[in-house]
CSV table of C-alpha atoms and ligand atoms in Angstrom, one decimal:
chain,number,residue,atom,x,y,z
A,1,MET,CA,-50.7,-1.1,-54.9
A,2,PRO,CA,-52.5,0.4,-51.8
A,3,ALA,CA,-50.5,2.8,-49.6
A,4,ASP,CA,-49.1,1.4,-46.4
A,5,TYR,CA,-48.7,4.1,-43.8
A,6,LYS,CA,-48.2,1.8,-40.9
A,7,HIS,CA,-44.7,1.9,-39.4
A,8,GLU,CA,-43.0,-0.8,-37.4
A,9,LEU,CA,-41.4,0.8,-34.4
A,10,VAL,CA,-38.0,0.3,-32.6
A,11,GLY,CA,-35.9,2.8,-30.8
A,12,VAL,CA,-33.9,3.6,-27.7
A,13,PHE,CA,-34.8,4.3,-24.1
A,14,GLY,CA,-32.3,6.4,-22.3
A,15,GLN,CA,-31.6,9.7,-20.5
A,16,PRO,CA,-30.2,11.8,-22.2
A,17,VAL,CA,-30.9,10.6,-25.8
A,18,ALA,CA,-30.8,13.8,-27.8
A,19,GLU,CA,-27.3,13.2,-29.1
A,20,ASN,CA,-27.7,9.4,-29.6
A,21,PRO,CA,-27.0,8.8,-33.3
A,22,THR,CA,-28.0,5.2,-33.5
A,23,GLY,CA,-31.4,6.0,-35.1
A,24,VAL,CA,-29.7,7.6,-38.1
A,25,MET,CA,-27.8,4.4,-38.7
A,26,GLN,CA,-30.8,2.1,-38.2
A,27,GLU,CA,-33.1,4.2,-40.4
A,28,ALA,CA,-30.5,4.2,-43.2
A,29,GLY,CA,-30.6,0.4,-42.9
A,30,PHE,CA,-34.4,0.3,-43.0
A,31,ALA,CA,-34.5,2.6,-46.0
A,32,ALA,CA,-31.9,0.6,-47.9
A,33,ALA,CA,-33.9,-2.6,-47.2
A,34,GLY,CA,-37.2,-1.0,-48.3
A,35,LEU,CA,-38.6,-1.5,-44.8
A,36,ASN,CA,-41.3,0.8,-43.5
A,37,TRP,CA,-39.7,0.9,-40.0
A,38,ARG,CA,-38.9,3.9,-37.7
A,39,TYR,CA,-36.3,4.2,-34.9
A,40,LEU,CA,-37.2,6.8,-32.2
A,41,ASN,CA,-35.2,8.2,-29.3
A,42,PHE,CA,-37.3,8.2,-26.1
A,43,GLU,CA,-36.1,10.2,-23.1
A,44,ILE,CA,-37.1,7.9,-20.2
A,45,PRO,CA,-36.2,8.8,-16.6
A,46,PRO,CA,-35.3,5.8,-14.4
A,47,GLU,CA,-38.6,5.8,-12.5
A,48,LYS,CA,-40.5,5.5,-15.8
A,49,LEU,CA,-38.6,2.5,-17.2
A,50,GLY,CA,-41.1,-0.1,-16.0
A,51,GLU,CA,-44.0,1.7,-17.7
A,52,ALA,CA,-42.0,2.3,-20.8
A,53,MET,CA,-41.2,-1.4,-21.1
A,54,LYS,CA,-44.9,-2.2,-20.7
A,55,ALA,CA,-45.6,0.3,-23.5
A,56,LEU,CA,-43.4,-1.8,-25.9
A,57,ARG,CA,-46.2,-4.4,-25.8
A,58,VAL,CA,-49.1,-1.9,-25.8
A,59,LEU,CA,-47.7,-0.1,-28.9
A,60,GLY,CA,-46.7,-3.4,-30.6
A,61,MET,CA,-43.1,-2.3,-31.0
A,62,ARG,CA,-40.6,-4.7,-32.5
A,63,GLY,CA,-37.8,-4.1,-30.0
A,64,ILE,CA,-35.8,-1.4,-28.2
A,65,ASN,CA,-32.2,-0.4,-27.4
A,66,LEU,CA,-31.2,0.6,-23.9
A,67,THR,CA,-28.6,3.1,-23.0
A,68,ILE,CA,-27.5,5.0,-19.9
A,69,PRO,CA,-28.9,4.7,-17.3
A,70,HIS,CA,-31.1,1.6,-18.1
A,71,LYS,CA,-28.8,-1.2,-19.2
A,72,VAL,CA,-28.8,-3.0,-15.9
A,73,ALA,CA,-32.2,-1.8,-14.5
A,74,VAL,CA,-34.1,-3.1,-17.5
A,75,ILE,CA,-33.3,-6.7,-16.5
A,76,ASP,CA,-36.1,-6.6,-13.9
A,77,HIS,CA,-38.6,-5.9,-16.6
A,78,LEU,CA,-37.7,-8.7,-19.0
A,79,ASP,CA,-39.1,-12.2,-19.5
A,80,GLU,CA,-35.8,-13.8,-20.6
A,81,LEU,CA,-32.1,-13.0,-20.9
A,82,SER,CA,-29.6,-14.4,-23.5
A,83,PRO,CA,-26.7,-16.3,-21.8
A,84,GLU,CA,-24.3,-13.5,-23.0
A,85,ALA,CA,-26.5,-10.7,-21.5
A,86,ARG,CA,-26.7,-12.7,-18.3
A,87,ALA,CA,-22.9,-13.1,-18.1
A,88,ILE,CA,-22.3,-9.4,-18.9
A,89,GLY,CA,-25.0,-8.3,-16.5
A,90,ALA,CA,-26.4,-5.7,-18.8
A,91,VAL,CA,-28.8,-5.5,-21.8
A,92,ASN,CA,-28.5,-3.1,-24.7
A,93,THR,CA,-31.1,-4.6,-27.0
A,94,VAL,CA,-34.5,-6.2,-26.4
A,95,ARG,CA,-36.2,-8.3,-29.0
A,96,ILE,CA,-39.7,-9.5,-28.8
A,97,ALA,CA,-40.5,-13.1,-29.6
A,98,ASP,CA,-43.9,-14.7,-29.1
A,99,GLY,CA,-44.9,-11.8,-26.9
A,100,LYS,CA,-41.8,-12.3,-24.6
A,101,LEU,CA,-39.3,-9.5,-24.0
A,102,ILE,CA,-35.8,-11.0,-24.4
A,103,GLY,CA,-32.7,-9.2,-23.3
A,104,GLU,CA,-29.6,-9.3,-25.4
A,105,ASN,CA,-26.2,-7.6,-25.4
A,106,THR,CA,-24.8,-6.8,-28.8
A,107,ASP,CA,-21.9,-4.5,-27.8
A,108,GLY,CA,-19.3,-7.2,-27.3
A,109,LYS,CA,-20.5,-9.2,-30.3
A,110,GLY,CA,-20.3,-6.1,-32.4
A,111,PHE,CA,-16.8,-5.5,-31.2
A,112,VAL,CA,-15.6,-9.0,-32.1
A,113,ARG,CA,-17.5,-8.9,-35.5
A,114,GLY,CA,-15.8,-5.6,-36.3
A,115,MET,CA,-12.4,-6.9,-35.6
A,116,ARG,CA,-13.0,-10.0,-37.8
A,117,LEU,CA,-14.6,-8.1,-40.7
A,118,ASP,CA,-12.7,-4.8,-40.7
A,119,ARG,CA,-9.2,-6.1,-39.6
A,120,GLY,CA,-9.3,-9.9,-40.2
A,121,PHE,CA,-8.4,-10.4,-36.6
A,122,ASP,CA,-9.6,-13.6,-35.0
A,123,PRO,CA,-9.4,-13.6,-31.2
A,124,ALA,CA,-9.0,-17.3,-30.8
A,125,GLY,CA,-5.8,-18.2,-29.1
A,126,LYS,CA,-4.8,-14.5,-28.8
A,127,ARG,CA,-3.6,-12.6,-25.7
A,128,ALA,CA,-5.5,-9.3,-24.9
A,129,VAL,CA,-5.2,-6.3,-22.7
A,130,MET,CA,-8.3,-4.3,-21.9
A,131,LEU,CA,-8.4,-0.8,-20.3
A,132,GLY,CA,-11.5,-0.4,-18.1
A,133,ALA,CA,-14.0,-2.5,-16.2
A,134,GLY,CA,-17.4,-0.9,-16.8
A,135,GLY,CA,-20.2,-2.0,-19.0
A,136,ALA,CA,-18.3,-1.8,-22.3
A,137,ALA,CA,-15.4,-3.8,-20.8
A,138,ARG,CA,-17.7,-6.5,-19.4
A,139,ALA,CA,-19.3,-6.9,-22.8
A,140,VAL,CA,-16.0,-6.9,-24.7
A,141,GLY,CA,-14.3,-9.2,-22.2
A,142,THR,CA,-17.2,-11.7,-22.2
A,143,GLU,CA,-17.2,-11.9,-26.0
A,144,LEU,CA,-13.4,-12.1,-26.3
A,145,LEU,CA,-13.4,-15.1,-23.9
A,146,LEU,CA,-16.3,-16.7,-25.7
A,147,ALA,CA,-14.4,-16.2,-29.0
A,148,GLY,CA,-11.4,-18.0,-27.4
A,149,VAL,CA,-8.8,-15.5,-26.3
A,150,CYS,CA,-6.3,-17.5,-24.2
A,151,GLU,CA,-5.3,-14.6,-21.9
A,152,LEU,CA,-7.1,-11.4,-20.9
A,153,VAL,CA,-5.8,-8.7,-18.6
A,154,ALA,CA,-8.2,-6.0,-17.4
A,155,VAL,CA,-6.5,-2.8,-16.3
A,156,ASN,CA,-8.7,-0.4,-14.3
A,157,ARG,CA,-8.3,2.6,-12.1
A,158,SER,CA,-10.9,1.5,-9.4
A,159,ILE,CA,-9.6,-1.7,-7.8
A,160,GLU,CA,-12.9,-2.7,-6.5
A,161,ARG,CA,-14.6,-2.5,-9.9
A,162,GLY,CA,-11.7,-4.1,-11.7
A,163,GLU,CA,-11.6,-7.1,-9.3
A,164,LYS,CA,-15.4,-7.6,-9.5
A,165,THR,CA,-15.4,-7.5,-13.3
A,166,VAL,CA,-12.5,-10.0,-13.5
A,167,ARG,CA,-14.3,-12.4,-11.0
A,168,ASP,CA,-17.4,-12.2,-13.2
A,169,LEU,CA,-15.3,-12.8,-16.4
A,170,ARG,CA,-13.7,-15.8,-14.9
A,171,ALA,CA,-17.1,-17.4,-14.5
A,172,VAL,CA,-17.7,-16.8,-18.3
A,173,CYS,CA,-14.6,-18.7,-19.4
A,174,ALA,CA,-15.0,-21.4,-16.6
A,175,GLY,CA,-11.3,-22.2,-16.8
A,176,GLY,CA,-11.0,-21.9,-20.6
A,177,GLY,CA,-8.8,-18.7,-20.6
A,178,ALA,CA,-6.7,-16.9,-18.0
A,179,VAL,CA,-8.2,-13.6,-16.8
A,180,ARG,CA,-6.5,-11.3,-14.4
A,181,PHE,CA,-6.7,-7.8,-13.1
A,182,GLU,CA,-4.0,-5.2,-12.9
A,183,PRO,CA,-4.6,-1.9,-11.1
A,184,TRP,CA,-3.9,1.2,-13.3
A,185,ARG,CA,-1.3,3.2,-11.4
A,186,GLY,CA,0.6,5.8,-13.3
A,187,THR,CA,1.6,5.0,-16.9
A,188,TYR,CA,0.5,1.5,-18.0
A,189,ALA,CA,3.0,-0.1,-20.4
A,190,ALA,CA,1.4,-2.3,-23.0
A,191,PRO,CA,3.2,-5.6,-22.7
A,192,ALA,CA,5.3,-7.0,-25.5
A,193,TRP,CA,3.3,-10.3,-25.5
A,194,ALA,CA,-0.1,-8.6,-26.2
A,195,ASP,CA,-1.8,-9.3,-29.6
A,196,LEU,CA,-4.7,-6.9,-28.8
A,197,PHE,CA,-5.0,-3.7,-26.8
A,198,VAL,CA,-8.5,-2.3,-26.3
A,199,ASN,CA,-9.6,0.9,-24.6
A,200,CYS,CA,-13.0,0.3,-23.0
A,201,THR,CA,-12.8,3.4,-20.8
A,202,SER,CA,-14.6,6.7,-21.7
A,203,ILE,CA,-11.2,8.6,-21.8
A,204,GLY,CA,-11.1,10.6,-25.0
A,205,LEU,CA,-14.9,10.6,-25.5
A,206,TYR,CA,-16.4,13.9,-26.9
A,207,PRO,CA,-16.2,16.6,-25.7
A,208,HIS,CA,-13.0,15.6,-23.8
A,209,VAL,CA,-11.2,14.8,-27.1
A,210,GLU,CA,-7.8,15.9,-25.8
A,211,ALA,CA,-7.8,13.3,-23.1
A,212,MET,CA,-5.6,10.3,-23.7
A,213,PRO,CA,-5.3,7.1,-21.6
A,214,ASP,CA,-2.0,7.2,-19.7
A,215,VAL,CA,-0.3,4.3,-21.6
A,216,ASP,CA,3.1,3.6,-23.1
A,217,LEU,CA,3.0,1.7,-26.4
A,218,SER,CA,6.8,1.6,-26.9
A,219,ARG,CA,7.2,-2.1,-26.1
A,220,ALA,CA,4.2,-3.3,-28.2
A,221,LYS,CA,4.9,-5.8,-30.9
A,222,PRO,CA,4.5,-4.4,-34.4
A,223,ASP,CA,1.3,-6.2,-35.2
A,224,MET,CA,-0.5,-5.5,-31.9
A,225,LEU,CA,-4.0,-4.4,-32.9
A,226,VAL,CA,-5.1,-1.2,-31.0
A,227,VAL,CA,-8.9,-0.8,-30.7
A,228,ASP,CA,-10.8,2.1,-29.1
A,229,ALA,CA,-14.5,1.6,-28.0
A,230,VAL,CA,-14.8,5.4,-28.0
A,231,PHE,CA,-16.5,6.2,-31.3
A,232,ASN,CA,-16.7,10.0,-31.1
A,233,PRO,CA,-14.2,11.2,-32.3
A,234,PRO,CA,-13.4,8.2,-34.6
A,235,GLU,CA,-9.7,9.0,-34.4
A,236,THR,CA,-9.0,9.3,-30.7
A,237,ARG,CA,-5.6,10.4,-29.4
A,238,LEU,CA,-4.9,6.8,-28.4
A,239,LEU,CA,-5.5,5.6,-32.0
A,240,ALA,CA,-3.4,8.5,-33.4
A,241,ALA,CA,-0.5,7.6,-31.1
A,242,ALA,CA,-0.8,3.9,-32.1
A,243,LYS,CA,-0.8,4.9,-35.8
A,244,LYS,CA,2.2,7.0,-35.3
A,245,ARG,CA,4.1,3.9,-34.1
A,246,GLY,CA,2.8,2.0,-37.2
A,247,LEU,CA,0.5,-0.2,-35.2
A,248,PRO,CA,-2.8,-1.5,-36.8
A,249,THR,CA,-5.8,0.3,-35.3
A,250,LEU,CA,-9.6,0.0,-35.4
A,251,ASP,CA,-12.0,2.8,-34.3
A,252,GLY,CA,-15.1,2.6,-32.2
A,253,LEU,CA,-17.4,3.2,-35.2
A,254,SER,CA,-16.7,-0.3,-36.3
A,255,MET,CA,-18.1,-1.7,-33.0
A,256,LEU,CA,-21.0,0.7,-33.0
A,257,VAL,CA,-22.0,-0.2,-36.5
A,258,CYS,CA,-21.6,-3.9,-36.0
A,259,GLN,CA,-23.6,-4.0,-32.8
A,260,GLY,CA,-26.4,-2.1,-34.7
A,261,VAL,CA,-26.1,-4.6,-37.6
A,262,ILE,CA,-26.7,-7.4,-35.1
A,263,ALA,CA,-29.7,-5.7,-33.5
A,264,PHE,CA,-31.1,-4.9,-37.0
A,265,LYS,CA,-31.0,-8.6,-37.8
A,266,MET,CA,-32.5,-9.6,-34.4
A,267,TRP,CA,-35.4,-7.2,-35.0
A,268,THR,CA,-36.1,-7.6,-38.7
A,269,GLY,CA,-34.7,-11.1,-39.5
A,270,ARG,CA,-32.8,-9.5,-42.4
A,271,ASP,CA,-29.2,-8.7,-43.2
A,272,PRO,CA,-28.8,-4.9,-43.5
A,273,ASP,CA,-26.8,-2.8,-45.9
A,274,GLU,CA,-23.9,-2.2,-43.5
A,275,ALA,CA,-22.1,0.3,-45.8
A,276,ALA,CA,-25.3,2.5,-45.9
A,277,MET,CA,-25.5,2.3,-42.1
A,278,LYS,CA,-21.9,3.2,-41.5
A,279,GLN,CA,-22.0,6.0,-44.0
A,280,ALA,CA,-25.1,7.5,-42.4
A,281,LEU,CA,-23.5,7.3,-39.0
A,282,ARG,CA,-20.3,9.0,-40.1
A,283,GLU,CA,-22.2,11.8,-41.7
A,284,ALA,CA,-24.3,12.3,-38.6
A,285,LEU,CA,-21.2,12.4,-36.3
A,286,PHE,CA,-19.2,14.7,-38.6
A,287,ALA,CA,-22.2,17.0,-39.0
A,288,ALA,CA,-22.5,17.1,-35.2
A,289,ASP,CA,-18.8,17.9,-34.9
A,290,SER,CA,-18.9,20.8,-37.3
A,291,GLY,CA,-22.3,22.1,-36.0
B,301,NDP,P1,-18.8,2.9,-17.7
B,301,NDP,O1,-19.1,4.2,-17.0
B,301,NDP,O2,-19.5,1.7,-17.3
B,301,NDP,O3,-17.2,2.6,-17.4
B,301,NDP,C1,-16.3,3.6,-17.6
B,301,NDP,C2,-14.9,3.0,-17.5
B,301,NDP,O4,-13.9,4.0,-17.8
B,301,NDP,C3,-14.5,2.5,-16.1
B,301,NDP,O5,-13.7,1.4,-16.2
B,301,NDP,C4,-13.7,3.7,-15.5
B,301,NDP,O6,-12.8,3.4,-14.5
B,301,NDP,C5,-13.0,4.2,-16.7
B,301,NDP,N1,-12.6,5.6,-16.6
B,301,NDP,C6,-13.4,6.7,-16.9
B,301,NDP,N2,-12.6,7.8,-16.7
B,301,NDP,C7,-11.4,7.4,-16.4
B,301,NDP,C8,-10.1,8.1,-16.1
B,301,NDP,N3,-10.1,9.4,-16.2
B,301,NDP,N4,-9.0,7.4,-15.8
B,301,NDP,C9,-9.1,6.0,-15.8
B,301,NDP,N5,-10.2,5.3,-16.0
B,301,NDP,C10,-11.3,6.0,-16.3
B,301,NDP,O7,-18.9,3.2,-19.2
B,301,NDP,P2,-19.1,2.2,-20.4
B,301,NDP,O8,-18.2,1.0,-20.1
B,301,NDP,O9,-20.5,2.0,-20.6
B,301,NDP,O10,-18.5,3.0,-21.6
B,301,NDP,C11,-17.1,3.1,-21.8
B,301,NDP,C12,-16.8,3.7,-23.2
B,301,NDP,O11,-17.2,2.8,-24.2
B,301,NDP,C13,-17.6,5.0,-23.5
B,301,NDP,O12,-16.7,5.9,-24.2
B,301,NDP,C14,-18.7,4.5,-24.4
B,301,NDP,O13,-19.1,5.5,-25.3
B,301,NDP,C15,-18.0,3.4,-25.2
B,301,NDP,N6,-18.9,2.4,-25.8
B,301,NDP,C16,-18.8,2.3,-27.1
B,301,NDP,C17,-19.6,1.4,-27.8
B,301,NDP,C18,-19.5,1.2,-29.3
B,301,NDP,O14,-20.3,0.6,-29.9
B,301,NDP,N7,-18.4,1.8,-29.9
B,301,NDP,C19,-20.6,0.6,-27.1
B,301,NDP,C20,-20.6,0.8,-25.6
B,301,NDP,C21,-19.8,1.7,-25.0
B,301,NDP,P3,-13.2,3.3,-12.9
B,301,NDP,O15,-13.9,2.0,-12.7
B,301,NDP,O16,-12.0,3.5,-12.2
B,301,NDP,O17,-14.2,4.5,-12.7
């Protein structure tokens, strides 16, 4: 068989990108699938985003991930948006179909998929509390509502941001589920009615691993699932505290891997080897921790 040295290209545009481990996970998936694809981290400053998006077409790339600070700004450079990305107001994945750049958001979908697969938790009819009102919270809140949660409370430090996010989330559910905002003042006590408690803030994210959301889990019901969007470290102080109380938990690696799995399928049209992707990601993060 003749050699094939041509790579199909995907990657991430962001600033900074040096510590972004997504490529390790995607390339493990490509290798396991026998695909001659590469995932590259591109350091793109905000003023170069427009040119970088044009380069996707010039280089014949198959898609791209967007990370800080481009998730919102990229919308101006796309041909179409998925309904979910439009509702969330941010794009983390672009796929290219018939020459068109289509913006998607796989963060919230990855979150819901991870809960279903890794914990057997179906959000339909459940009552949820979410800490945070930024990009991750908008994605998680949108997909929880689309998956049928009957009640969603967003708890946030900044009132203005919290209220804006809740207004936008109400538009998603269009009366299908109750969404409300609670300002985060002092210790937030997880309510006894909650089935799901999610941290969508960056509290506890490496290198601030000693930070812990100011919450009280003592009233939580015994099967309340506690999930952290923070994936580095995988066991945050919040998850350790929940485990100590015997509550079921799910780490942010699940969401990260699942959103990558969804992007992999959007780009390649194939189902990846999720176990290989997760293993590669864990190894990369643990190597980074000990390095
Ligand atoms: P944003 O900057 O958009 O939002 C940050 C949120 O955290 C805001 O609600 C902010 O509140 C809150 N916050 C930050 N510090 C504090 C604090 N000290 N006290 C109270 N609230 C605080 O970030 P993102 O939403 O994009 O990301 C949030 C987290 O989710 C990050 O850790 C990120 O790594 C993670 N993430 C994980 C993914 C995964 O696949 N596992 C995917 C995407 C994100 P305020 O409005 O008051 O400032």
